[in-house]
Amino acid sequence: MTKVAITGTGLYTPTQQISNQELVDAHTASVDRFNREHAEQIAAGEIAAREHSSDEFIFKASGIRSRHVLDKSGVLDPERMYPRLPQRSNDELSLQAEICLIAAEQALKQADWRPESVDAVLVACSNLQRAYPAVAIEVQAALGAQGYAYDLNVACSSATFGIQAAVDALRAGSARSVLVINPEITSGHNNFELRDHHFIFGDACTAVLLQSLPTGYEARPESGPTHRSSGAPSPSAPSPLSPGASSATAAATAADPTADSNAARFEVLSTRLGTSFSNNIRNNFGFLNRSEEPAREPHDVVFSQNGRQVFRDVCPMVAEHIQTHLSQAGIEAQSLRRLWLHQANANMNRWIGKAVLGHTPSADEAPVILDEYANTSSAGSIIAFHKHHADLERGDTGLICSFGAGYSVGSILIRKL
Amino acid sequence: MTKVAITGTGLYTPTQQISNQELVDAHTASVDRFNREHAEQIAAGEIAAREHSSDEFIFKASGIRSRHVLDKSGVLDPERMYPRLPQRSNDELSLQAEICLIAAEQALKQADWRPESVDAVLVACSNLQRAYPAVAIEVQAALGAQGYAYDLNVACSSATFGIQAAVDALRAGSARSVLVINPEITSGHNNFELRDHHFIFGDACTAVLLQSLPTGYEARPESGPTHRSSGAPSPSAPSPLSPGASSATAAATAADPTADSNAARFEVLSTRLGTSFSNNIRNNFGFLNRSEEPAREPHDVVFSQNGRQVFRDVCPMVAEHIQTHLSQAGIEAQSLRRLWLHQANANMNRWIGKAVLGHTPSADEAPVILDEYANTSSAGSIIAFHKHHADLERGDTGLICSFGAGYSVGSILIRKL
């Protein structure tokens, strides 16, 4: 079967950052105002008083110290508590496409790959800016990429699900190079008014370029890869499944995965996805809201979760998923050089890491980026991978794993080339 | 490479139907009211008077005579002009999942395949009811399916893009049976107030089951397929890519694609997708709307299009896409038994059919269902296939082709088993 590799990654980090204390100050003002304005109903027991948050509470519950956002002023305005974003005309690049472009161009540069040689663009994230045209098609056009593009969504697992869709397309010959991009504007659908939710999320965008490895290419950890042929697919004999658009260009610029040892070049050994329905993380915002009677409450059309139950349900689900993936691949957990886990909660990652490895993972075994970024939904595990892969050596094996709403869990087993 | 077949299809058609005349009567009342209420601005030339529609105008422009919808009363209420849908609690099956279930169970019944042997569920449509949990995961759970599920969106082409994603997953070994479901509640995002838009859409849901063909299975049109082995994949040696969840069950119930000659059993010969960005069909409704300043106008957050330009751009794009697909597959257009085209506009389909076949296609060559259903977005070409495939004979070749917003176009080349 066609071998597939990750050949480049990219990350967009918003310049604006919010510390826990800044967030708590805005939240406290908002809570006090709410409780004051609803004093009678609260006294009458008709509604519950809102609770205060604190830096200590946030760090103990999550391990989060700060988050990056696209607009700090709107989120920290106690009268607003959500971003303030200038409306853009249809002739301007949409905000979500703009951050995709930054991450995607980084990934292409790292892979030394030309946009016009990209066959497919998948935008995979937990919330899309509009229904149509697909954001992925806008990104494809802005990049100057070929072939096809579409949007997919499975919440926090969107990146790994997108990567499997890309790997499947590459193995089946539908494409030779695929960009998977995860633009997470979580500040747009988070609930900054409630203590249990306000600290959870941050904004970011990640991109991963995946490519077919040249025919005959084989990774030999002990001696380094051999490169038996140029691997340039013949443009004169395109696969019947190939979009074909860029085969000639691809042939002219076929990537040598050994070209840049500092780049993220990892063979994808296998992928595994699983989902199991739950309402414990839910957001009922959608195009049918205007048609629904009675209208939904404001807190029903943003992020909502039962955090304690999610912890109890998802931790064992993820540990079992990873253990099954490893056993199907015939790989011992102890032989894994690194786990790049979804970055939602430090306590979850300690629990899952210990269940998989048999001991609480070190920062070297399971790097943490959520302290700075908070939960960036589907981007989290890819940020960890993007920032913490360069020290791996040829032949080292690792696992990228995302999990979250759905419930959903996806894992990608990779080996450094 | 693993052979893949469509083994079942399903269709949900809402019981409520709206004729052109009923729609025109409601539209006329709405237009007269608007023009009356804005008489001064219209007289001052500040805004344009809204135009009246008619049955003749609609049929001449589109070939549409009626459409099915989930709620007729709200759409025909001149004071409302969009559906009236009871809000459902999180403990109830969501409306979009409910119509998915009806179409999916039909497809499974036709294929004689058990839900617990389904490895993946893709919900692919032009607008999703919510961001998370994915609608596909809710459907997977309601069906009792295994493996994984996710939502994808590329507007009117979602069905064919979903089918390629499924075919890729089957060829790569990520799954052995995949349901692709297209729940189109277009009445929720259509603009029923404007003459050029109000008649375009209808509601429906389609489902397609795709499966790996047993190892060694070969279609032999002249003598009928031979079935060299049971094709049951060994559960003791699952593919490293396989979600694995249902391999044992799948092995125990491996489908014989020749079992029911009346069922939709077509080998997928090849697939081809293409996208090219355009704002000529756009809907800016999305989760960032509350953050945008200034707020968007109501008509900016529903369907909008420049119909004449779409016709000029998309017709040649689709014809060239199909011609390239056929030439890559080494198949003459004249040898195609049937074209199942996207059902948006009868004039577009005549133009495309003539460009591909060299003559205006007959109803037998390119069946029309838009006269009854109107444009059901991604469901359209699948409805045409579902209703008009039973008369094909073993070895007959046909092409399913969808196109629309993005711009996007997808084609699936199939051969009757």
Tab-separated table of C-alpha atoms in Angstrom, chain A:
chain	number	residue	atom	x	y	z
A	1	MET	CA	0.000	0.000	0.000
A	2	THR	CA	1.152	3.558	-0.746
A	3	LYS	CA	3.284	4.936	2.078
A	4	VAL	CA	2.247	8.336	3.436
A	5	ALA	CA	4.180	10.918	5.429
A	6	ILE	CA	3.653	14.144	7.296
A	7	THR	CA	6.155	16.458	5.597
A	8	GLY	CA	5.369	19.836	7.156
A	9	THR	CA	3.435	21.566	9.930
A	10	GLY	CA	2.416	25.166	10.564
A	11	LEU	CA	0.996	27.156	13.469
A	12	TYR	CA	-0.740	30.520	13.706
A	13	THR	CA	-0.763	31.972	17.238
A	14	PRO	CA	-2.795	35.178	17.753
A	15	THR	CA	-0.658	38.020	19.124
A	16	GLN	CA	-3.260	38.954	21.766
A	17	GLN	CA	-3.005	36.958	25.005
A	18	ILE	CA	-5.211	36.845	28.113
A	19	SER	CA	-3.838	35.760	31.511
A	20	ASN	CA	-6.048	33.922	34.001
A	21	GLN	CA	-6.127	37.017	36.223
A	22	GLU	CA	-7.248	39.308	33.378
A	23	LEU	CA	-9.994	36.817	32.522
A	24	VAL	CA	-11.039	36.475	36.175
A	25	ASP	CA	-11.261	40.258	36.634
A	26	ALA	CA	-13.652	40.594	33.679
A	27	HIS	CA	-15.605	37.523	34.813
A	28	THR	CA	-15.954	38.853	38.374
A	29	ALA	CA	-17.372	42.160	37.095
A	30	SER	CA	-19.805	40.266	34.870
A	31	VAL	CA	-20.893	37.896	37.672
A	32	ASP	CA	-21.392	40.683	40.189
A	33	ARG	CA	-23.494	42.613	37.681
A	34	PHE	CA	-25.627	39.539	36.887
A	35	ASN	CA	-26.181	38.682	40.548
A	36	ARG	CA	-27.047	42.323	41.330
A	37	GLU	CA	-29.521	42.582	38.450
A	38	HIS	CA	-31.148	39.248	39.410
A	39	ALA	CA	-30.979	39.673	43.201
A	40	GLU	CA	-34.725	39.144	43.702
A	41	GLN	CA	-34.966	35.957	41.628
A	42	ILE	CA	-31.831	34.637	43.310
A	43	ALA	CA	-33.239	35.422	46.759
A	44	ALA	CA	-36.526	33.749	45.738
A	45	GLY	CA	-34.554	30.689	44.618
A	46	GLU	CA	-35.861	31.040	41.042
A	47	ILE	CA	-32.363	31.189	39.560
A	48	ALA	CA	-28.923	30.343	40.906
A	49	ALA	CA	-26.379	33.034	41.703
A	50	ARG	CA	-23.384	32.891	39.370
A	51	GLU	CA	-20.102	31.825	40.998
A	52	HIS	CA	-16.814	33.705	41.081
A	53	SER	CA	-13.726	32.274	39.419
A	54	SER	CA	-10.041	32.605	40.395
A	55	ASP	CA	-6.589	31.984	38.960
A	56	GLU	CA	-6.088	29.200	41.550
A	57	PHE	CA	-9.397	27.519	40.632
A	58	ILE	CA	-8.580	27.660	36.918
A	59	PHE	CA	-5.042	26.291	37.241
A	60	LYS	CA	-6.077	23.508	39.639
A	61	ALA	CA	-9.013	22.479	37.417
A	62	SER	CA	-7.157	22.609	34.097
A	63	GLY	CA	-3.463	23.508	34.248
A	64	ILE	CA	-4.205	26.592	32.141
A	65	ARG	CA	-2.337	29.875	32.851
A	66	SER	CA	-3.254	31.904	29.735
A	67	ARG	CA	-4.788	31.749	26.237
A	68	HIS	CA	-4.348	33.535	22.908
A	69	VAL	CA	-7.395	35.148	21.259
A	70	LEU	CA	-8.175	37.082	18.075
A	71	ASP	CA	-9.882	39.904	19.994
A	72	LYS	CA	-9.075	40.555	23.635
A	73	SER	CA	-11.170	43.720	24.063
A	74	GLY	CA	-14.570	42.110	23.394
A	75	VAL	CA	-13.881	39.034	25.503
A	76	LEU	CA	-12.765	41.160	28.496
A	77	ASP	CA	-15.658	43.643	28.208
A	78	PRO	CA	-17.999	42.679	31.112
A	79	GLU	CA	-20.936	44.120	29.130
A	80	ARG	CA	-20.138	41.853	26.147
A	81	MET	CA	-18.011	38.787	26.958
A	82	TYR	CA	-17.408	37.714	23.345
A	83	PRO	CA	-15.079	38.917	20.568
A	84	ARG	CA	-15.546	42.155	18.649
A	85	LEU	CA	-14.752	41.404	15.000
A	86	PRO	CA	-15.118	43.836	12.078
A	87	GLN	CA	-17.598	42.481	9.534
A	88	ARG	CA	-15.798	41.672	6.275
A	89	SER	CA	-17.296	41.987	2.802
A	90	ASN	CA	-17.509	38.944	0.521
A	91	ASP	CA	-14.637	40.425	-1.481
A	92	GLU	CA	-12.294	40.271	1.533
A	93	LEU	CA	-10.591	37.089	2.716
A	94	SER	CA	-12.735	35.705	5.549
A	95	LEU	CA	-11.167	35.672	9.014
A	96	GLN	CA	-11.111	31.887	9.244
A	97	ALA	CA	-9.508	31.582	5.790
A	98	GLU	CA	-6.919	34.216	6.752
A	99	ILE	CA	-5.586	32.248	9.728
A	100	CYS	CA	-5.671	29.035	7.655
A	101	LEU	CA	-3.455	30.698	5.076
A	102	ILE	CA	-0.792	31.661	7.651
A	103	ALA	CA	-0.523	28.127	9.079
A	104	ALA	CA	-0.732	26.458	5.646
A	105	GLU	CA	2.047	28.587	4.138
A	106	GLN	CA	4.306	27.670	7.098
A	107	ALA	CA	3.635	23.967	6.545
A	108	LEU	CA	4.354	24.260	2.802
A	109	LYS	CA	7.572	26.195	3.451
A	110	GLN	CA	8.748	23.597	5.960
A	111	ALA	CA	7.999	20.819	3.454
A	112	ASP	CA	9.584	22.826	0.609
A	113	TRP	CA	6.397	22.154	-1.383
A	114	ARG	CA	4.680	24.516	-3.806
A	115	PRO	CA	0.992	25.409	-3.255
A	116	GLU	CA	0.232	24.672	-6.919
A	117	SER	CA	1.370	21.079	-6.238
A	118	VAL	CA	-1.218	20.592	-3.476
A	119	ASP	CA	-4.036	18.291	-4.670
A	120	ALA	CA	-6.513	18.760	-1.818
A	121	VAL	CA	-7.246	21.136	1.079
A	122	LEU	CA	-9.299	19.956	4.063
A	123	VAL	CA	-10.412	22.527	6.628
A	124	ALA	CA	-11.213	20.459	9.709
A	125	CYS	CA	-12.318	22.248	12.887
A	126	SER	CA	-14.990	22.467	15.558
A	127	ASN	CA	-16.954	25.357	14.040
A	128	LEU	CA	-17.073	26.746	10.473
A	129	GLN	CA	-17.543	30.439	9.785
A	130	ARG	CA	-20.276	29.840	7.193
A	131	ALA	CA	-22.101	27.057	5.392
A	132	TYR	CA	-21.112	27.906	1.804
A	133	PRO	CA	-18.924	28.358	-0.072
A	134	ALA	CA	-16.743	26.006	2.001
A	135	VAL	CA	-13.961	27.811	3.855
A	136	ALA	CA	-11.548	25.175	2.495
A	137	ILE	CA	-12.281	26.270	-1.092
A	138	GLU	CA	-11.549	29.904	-0.207
A	139	VAL	CA	-8.225	28.769	1.316
A	140	GLN	CA	-7.444	26.574	-1.713
A	141	ALA	CA	-7.949	29.592	-4.021
A	142	ALA	CA	-5.970	31.990	-1.801
A	143	LEU	CA	-3.057	29.514	-1.687
A	144	GLY	CA	-3.216	28.798	-5.419
A	145	ALA	CA	-3.684	25.086	-4.733
A	146	GLN	CA	-5.131	22.572	-7.195
A	147	GLY	CA	-7.643	19.734	-7.040
A	148	TYR	CA	-10.431	19.869	-4.499
A	149	ALA	CA	-11.296	21.174	-1.051
A	150	TYR	CA	-13.987	20.624	1.568
A	151	ASP	CA	-14.803	21.322	5.221
A	152	LEU	CA	-15.231	18.651	7.862
A	153	ASN	CA	-16.183	18.809	11.516
A	154	VAL	CA	-15.950	16.461	14.444
A	155	ALA	CA	-15.159	19.006	17.179
A	156	CYS	CA	-11.864	18.601	19.081
A	157	SER	CA	-10.961	15.495	17.037
A	158	SER	CA	-11.252	17.264	13.683
A	159	ALA	CA	-7.471	17.328	13.088
A	160	THR	CA	-6.897	13.582	13.460
A	161	PHE	CA	-10.091	12.741	11.565
A	162	GLY	CA	-8.952	15.112	8.809
A	163	ILE	CA	-5.533	13.441	8.790
A	164	GLN	CA	-7.097	9.983	8.342
A	165	ALA	CA	-9.278	11.329	5.504
A	166	ALA	CA	-6.092	12.721	3.919
A	167	VAL	CA	-4.141	9.479	4.466
A	168	ASP	CA	-7.013	7.486	2.931
A	169	ALA	CA	-7.058	9.827	-0.102
A	170	LEU	CA	-3.277	9.472	-0.518
A	171	ARG	CA	-3.295	5.663	-0.137
A	172	ALA	CA	-6.230	5.381	-2.572
A	173	GLY	CA	-4.511	7.635	-5.105
A	174	SER	CA	-7.137	10.388	-4.993
A	175	ALA	CA	-4.354	12.880	-4.211
A	176	ARG	CA	-0.563	13.007	-3.852
A	177	SER	CA	-0.383	15.880	-1.366
A	178	VAL	CA	-3.084	17.069	1.023
A	179	LEU	CA	-3.209	20.022	3.405
A	180	VAL	CA	-5.246	19.529	6.596
A	181	ILE	CA	-5.892	22.858	8.343
A	182	ASN	CA	-7.520	23.483	11.750
A	183	PRO	CA	-8.665	27.099	12.248
A	184	GLU	CA	-10.034	27.229	15.786
A	185	ILE	CA	-11.745	30.517	16.682
A	186	THR	CA	-13.030	29.056	19.949
A	187	SER	CA	-13.563	32.523	21.471
A	188	GLY	CA	-16.497	32.853	19.062
A	189	HIS	CA	-18.462	29.943	20.584
A	190	ASN	CA	-17.180	29.778	24.161
A	191	ASN	CA	-19.322	30.837	27.144
A	192	PHE	CA	-17.240	33.455	28.994
A	193	GLU	CA	-20.044	34.174	31.500
A	194	LEU	CA	-19.973	30.926	33.488
A	195	ARG	CA	-17.221	29.982	35.941
A	196	ASP	CA	-16.956	26.375	34.774
A	197	HIS	CA	-16.552	27.355	31.086
A	198	HIS	CA	-14.996	30.820	30.831
A	199	PHE	CA	-11.341	29.755	31.133
A	200	ILE	CA	-11.351	26.677	28.910
A	201	PHE	CA	-10.581	27.842	25.389
A	202	GLY	CA	-8.072	29.729	23.264
A	203	ASP	CA	-7.712	30.551	19.562
A	204	ALA	CA	-5.094	29.125	17.174
A	205	CYS	CA	-4.733	27.541	13.740
A	206	THR	CA	-2.588	24.551	12.758
A	207	ALA	CA	-1.789	22.983	9.397
A	208	VAL	CA	-0.306	19.619	8.411
A	209	LEU	CA	0.911	18.681	4.915
A	210	LEU	CA	0.640	14.984	4.102
A	211	GLN	CA	2.170	13.392	0.988
A	212	SER	CA	2.541	10.046	-0.713
A	213	LEU	CA	6.085	8.760	-0.306
A	214	PRO	CA	7.982	8.089	-3.532
A	215	THR	CA	7.500	4.575	-4.912
A	216	GLY	CA	10.039	2.210	-3.424
A	217	TYR	CA	10.801	4.563	-0.573
A	218	GLU	CA	11.456	2.635	2.653
A	219	ALA	CA	12.293	3.918	6.112
A	220	ARG	CA	15.168	1.985	7.639
A	221	PRO	CA	15.602	3.340	11.144
A	222	GLU	CA	18.928	1.558	11.730
A	223	SER	CA	20.540	2.794	8.524
A	224	GLY	CA	18.386	5.702	7.503
A	225	PRO	CA	15.930	5.690	4.623
A	226	THR	CA	16.909	4.488	1.171
A	227	HIS	CA	15.483	6.287	-1.798
A	228	ARG	CA	15.225	3.791	-4.624
A	229	SER	CA	13.481	5.994	-7.182
A	230	SER	CA	12.518	9.572	-7.811
A	231	GLY	CA	8.977	8.515	-7.030
A	232	ALA	CA	7.633	11.065	-9.458
A	233	PRO	CA	4.297	9.630	-10.599
A	234	SER	CA	4.024	9.587	-14.374
A	235	PRO	CA	1.787	12.456	-15.502
A	236	SER	CA	1.145	10.465	-18.668
A	237	ALA	CA	-0.606	7.730	-16.693
A	238	PRO	CA	-2.694	9.414	-14.011
A	239	SER	CA	-4.592	7.218	-11.583
A	240	PRO	CA	-8.258	6.996	-12.555
A	241	LEU	CA	-8.919	8.314	-9.076
A	242	SER	CA	-6.501	11.195	-9.351
A	243	PRO	CA	-7.849	14.734	-9.608
A	244	GLY	CA	-4.941	14.923	-12.019
A	245	ALA	CA	-4.776	18.678	-11.793
A	246	SER	CA	-1.249	18.836	-10.441
A	247	SER	CA	0.339	15.540	-11.439
A	248	ALA	CA	2.735	17.166	-13.881
A	249	THR	CA	3.779	19.815	-11.375
A	250	ALA	CA	4.054	17.178	-8.658
A	251	ALA	CA	6.305	15.133	-10.907
A	252	ALA	CA	8.504	18.163	-11.494
A	253	THR	CA	8.856	18.877	-7.772
A	254	ALA	CA	8.550	15.459	-6.109
A	255	ALA	CA	9.520	15.857	-2.456
A	256	ASP	CA	12.519	14.083	-1.000
A	257	PRO	CA	11.345	13.375	2.576
A	258	THR	CA	14.984	13.285	3.716
A	259	ALA	CA	15.779	16.770	2.379
A	260	ASP	CA	15.462	18.705	5.645
A	261	SER	CA	16.096	16.788	8.849
A	262	ASN	CA	14.706	19.673	10.937
A	263	ALA	CA	11.348	19.530	9.206
A	264	ALA	CA	8.450	17.457	10.538
A	265	ARG	CA	8.958	14.334	8.407
A	266	PHE	CA	7.159	11.343	9.851
A	267	GLU	CA	5.778	8.292	8.094
A	268	VAL	CA	2.146	7.630	9.048
A	269	LEU	CA	2.171	3.971	10.173
A	270	SER	CA	-1.550	3.769	10.871
A	271	THR	CA	-4.582	5.750	11.975
A	272	ARG	CA	-7.554	4.862	14.146
A	273	LEU	CA	-10.821	6.745	14.749
A	274	GLY	CA	-13.695	6.110	17.125
A	275	THR	CA	-16.872	7.919	18.154
A	276	SER	CA	-19.551	7.338	20.792
A	277	PHE	CA	-22.485	9.751	21.109
A	278	SER	CA	-22.816	11.977	24.176
A	279	ASN	CA	-24.583	15.257	25.010
A	280	ASN	CA	-22.090	16.099	27.772
A	281	ILE	CA	-20.378	18.543	25.413
A	282	ARG	CA	-22.896	20.323	23.198
A	283	ASN	CA	-23.596	23.544	21.303
A	284	ASN	CA	-27.077	23.962	19.756
A	285	PHE	CA	-26.222	26.991	17.597
A	286	GLY	CA	-27.190	26.370	13.998
A	287	PHE	CA	-29.132	27.411	10.916
A	288	LEU	CA	-32.419	25.981	12.239
A	289	ASN	CA	-32.390	28.240	15.329
A	290	ARG	CA	-34.583	30.922	13.674
A	291	SER	CA	-37.146	28.240	12.814
A	292	GLU	CA	-37.257	26.690	16.284
A	293	GLU	CA	-40.154	27.429	18.633
A	294	PRO	CA	-39.708	28.418	21.378
A	295	ALA	CA	-36.409	30.227	20.675
A	296	ARG	CA	-33.332	28.788	22.424
A	297	GLU	CA	-31.739	30.492	25.430
A	298	PRO	CA	-28.411	32.326	24.768
A	299	HIS	CA	-26.443	29.774	26.834
A	300	ASP	CA	-27.909	26.933	24.728
A	301	VAL	CA	-26.286	28.243	21.525
A	302	VAL	CA	-22.674	28.393	22.759
A	303	PHE	CA	-20.326	25.793	24.248
A	304	SER	CA	-21.703	23.853	27.194
A	305	GLN	CA	-20.389	20.809	29.010
A	306	ASN	CA	-20.707	18.588	32.056
A	307	GLY	CA	-16.991	18.630	32.799
A	308	ARG	CA	-16.855	16.045	35.575
A	309	GLN	CA	-18.802	13.462	33.577
A	310	VAL	CA	-16.683	14.164	30.482
A	311	PHE	CA	-13.562	13.428	32.548
A	312	ARG	CA	-15.056	10.157	33.831
A	313	ASP	CA	-16.238	9.035	30.363
A	314	VAL	CA	-13.467	10.210	28.044
A	315	CYS	CA	-10.279	9.299	29.966
A	316	PRO	CA	-10.888	5.518	29.918
A	317	MET	CA	-12.314	5.698	26.373
A	318	VAL	CA	-9.130	7.346	25.098
A	319	ALA	CA	-6.782	5.016	27.020
A	320	GLU	CA	-8.557	1.949	25.617
A	321	HIS	CA	-8.555	3.453	22.106
A	322	ILE	CA	-4.790	4.014	22.203
A	323	GLN	CA	-4.111	0.568	23.688
A	324	THR	CA	-6.173	-1.107	20.942
A	325	HIS	CA	-4.459	0.961	18.236
A	326	LEU	CA	-1.004	0.026	19.555
A	327	SER	CA	-1.848	-3.668	19.869
A	328	GLN	CA	-3.293	-3.749	16.323
A	329	ALA	CA	-0.056	-2.142	15.107
A	330	GLY	CA	2.070	-4.551	17.181
A	331	ILE	CA	3.785	-1.730	19.061
A	332	GLU	CA	4.529	-1.669	22.809
A	333	ALA	CA	3.433	1.497	24.617
A	334	GLN	CA	6.838	1.563	26.323
A	335	SER	CA	8.525	1.826	22.918
A	336	LEU	CA	6.702	5.099	22.124
A	337	ARG	CA	9.128	8.012	22.157
A	338	ARG	CA	6.367	10.605	22.606
A	339	LEU	CA	2.616	11.138	23.032
A	340	TRP	CA	1.198	14.342	21.514
A	341	LEU	CA	-2.139	14.428	23.317
A	342	HIS	CA	-5.139	16.700	22.861
A	343	GLN	CA	-4.593	19.777	25.013
A	344	ALA	CA	-7.797	20.261	26.987
A	345	ASN	CA	-6.909	19.497	30.558
A	346	ALA	CA	-3.607	18.631	32.286
A	347	ASN	CA	-5.339	16.227	34.685
A	348	MET	CA	-6.930	14.283	31.796
A	349	ASN	CA	-3.572	13.990	30.050
A	350	ARG	CA	-1.863	12.754	33.231
A	351	TRP	CA	-4.633	10.135	33.689
A	352	ILE	CA	-4.465	8.966	30.055
A	353	GLY	CA	-0.661	9.021	29.939
A	354	LYS	CA	-0.422	6.922	33.097
A	355	ALA	CA	-3.012	4.420	31.815
A	356	VAL	CA	-1.105	4.000	28.536
A	357	LEU	CA	2.527	4.183	29.730
A	358	GLY	CA	2.111	2.740	33.221
A	359	HIS	CA	3.434	5.879	34.858
A	360	THR	CA	2.616	9.600	34.905
A	361	PRO	CA	4.252	10.936	31.716
A	362	SER	CA	7.061	13.475	31.892
A	363	ALA	CA	6.899	16.686	29.853
A	364	ASP	CA	9.334	14.948	27.493
A	365	GLU	CA	7.031	11.950	27.074
A	366	ALA	CA	3.796	13.990	26.747
A	367	PRO	CA	4.516	17.674	26.102
A	368	VAL	CA	2.106	20.269	27.507
A	369	ILE	CA	1.151	23.433	25.608
A	370	LEU	CA	-2.266	24.048	27.181
A	371	ASP	CA	-0.678	26.077	29.991
A	372	GLU	CA	-0.041	28.849	27.441
A	373	TYR	CA	-2.724	28.098	24.806
A	374	ALA	CA	-5.613	26.641	26.862
A	375	ASN	CA	-7.851	24.245	24.899
A	376	THR	CA	-7.551	25.145	21.209
A	377	SER	CA	-9.936	22.316	20.240
A	378	SER	CA	-8.662	20.367	17.212
A	379	ALA	CA	-5.455	22.413	17.025
A	380	GLY	CA	-4.172	21.321	20.456
A	381	SER	CA	-2.458	18.003	19.726
A	382	ILE	CA	-1.019	19.459	16.494
A	383	ILE	CA	0.425	22.473	18.347
A	384	ALA	CA	2.115	20.010	20.744
A	385	PHE	CA	3.461	18.061	17.749
A	386	HIS	CA	4.524	21.213	15.873
A	387	LYS	CA	6.484	22.534	18.879
A	388	HIS	CA	7.872	19.232	20.180
A	389	HIS	CA	9.040	16.938	17.390
A	390	ALA	CA	12.420	18.330	16.272
A	391	ASP	CA	14.407	16.409	18.947
A	392	LEU	CA	13.130	13.008	17.799
A	393	GLU	CA	15.613	10.782	15.974
A	394	ARG	CA	15.140	8.744	12.823
A	395	GLY	CA	13.090	5.673	13.643
A	396	ASP	CA	11.517	7.138	16.791
A	397	THR	CA	7.813	6.307	17.040
A	398	GLY	CA	5.122	8.545	18.475
A	399	LEU	CA	1.375	8.935	18.668
A	400	ILE	CA	-0.775	12.012	18.015
A	401	CYS	CA	-4.128	11.664	19.804
A	402	SER	CA	-7.103	14.010	19.952
A	403	PHE	CA	-10.382	13.552	21.791
A	404	GLY	CA	-13.447	15.497	22.814
A	405	ALA	CA	-17.008	16.336	21.893
A	406	GLY	CA	-18.989	13.621	20.165
A	407	TYR	CA	-17.526	11.790	22.022
A	408	SER	CA	-14.729	11.376	19.513
A	409	VAL	CA	-11.149	10.091	19.628
A	410	GLY	CA	-8.566	9.839	16.861
A	411	SER	CA	-4.981	8.580	16.934
A	412	ILE	CA	-2.177	8.763	14.365
A	413	LEU	CA	0.829	6.450	14.821
A	414	ILE	CA	3.932	7.959	13.194
A	415	ARG	CA	7.659	7.208	12.792
A	416	LYS	CA	10.391	9.817	12.268
A	417	LEU	CA	11.977	9.566	8.814
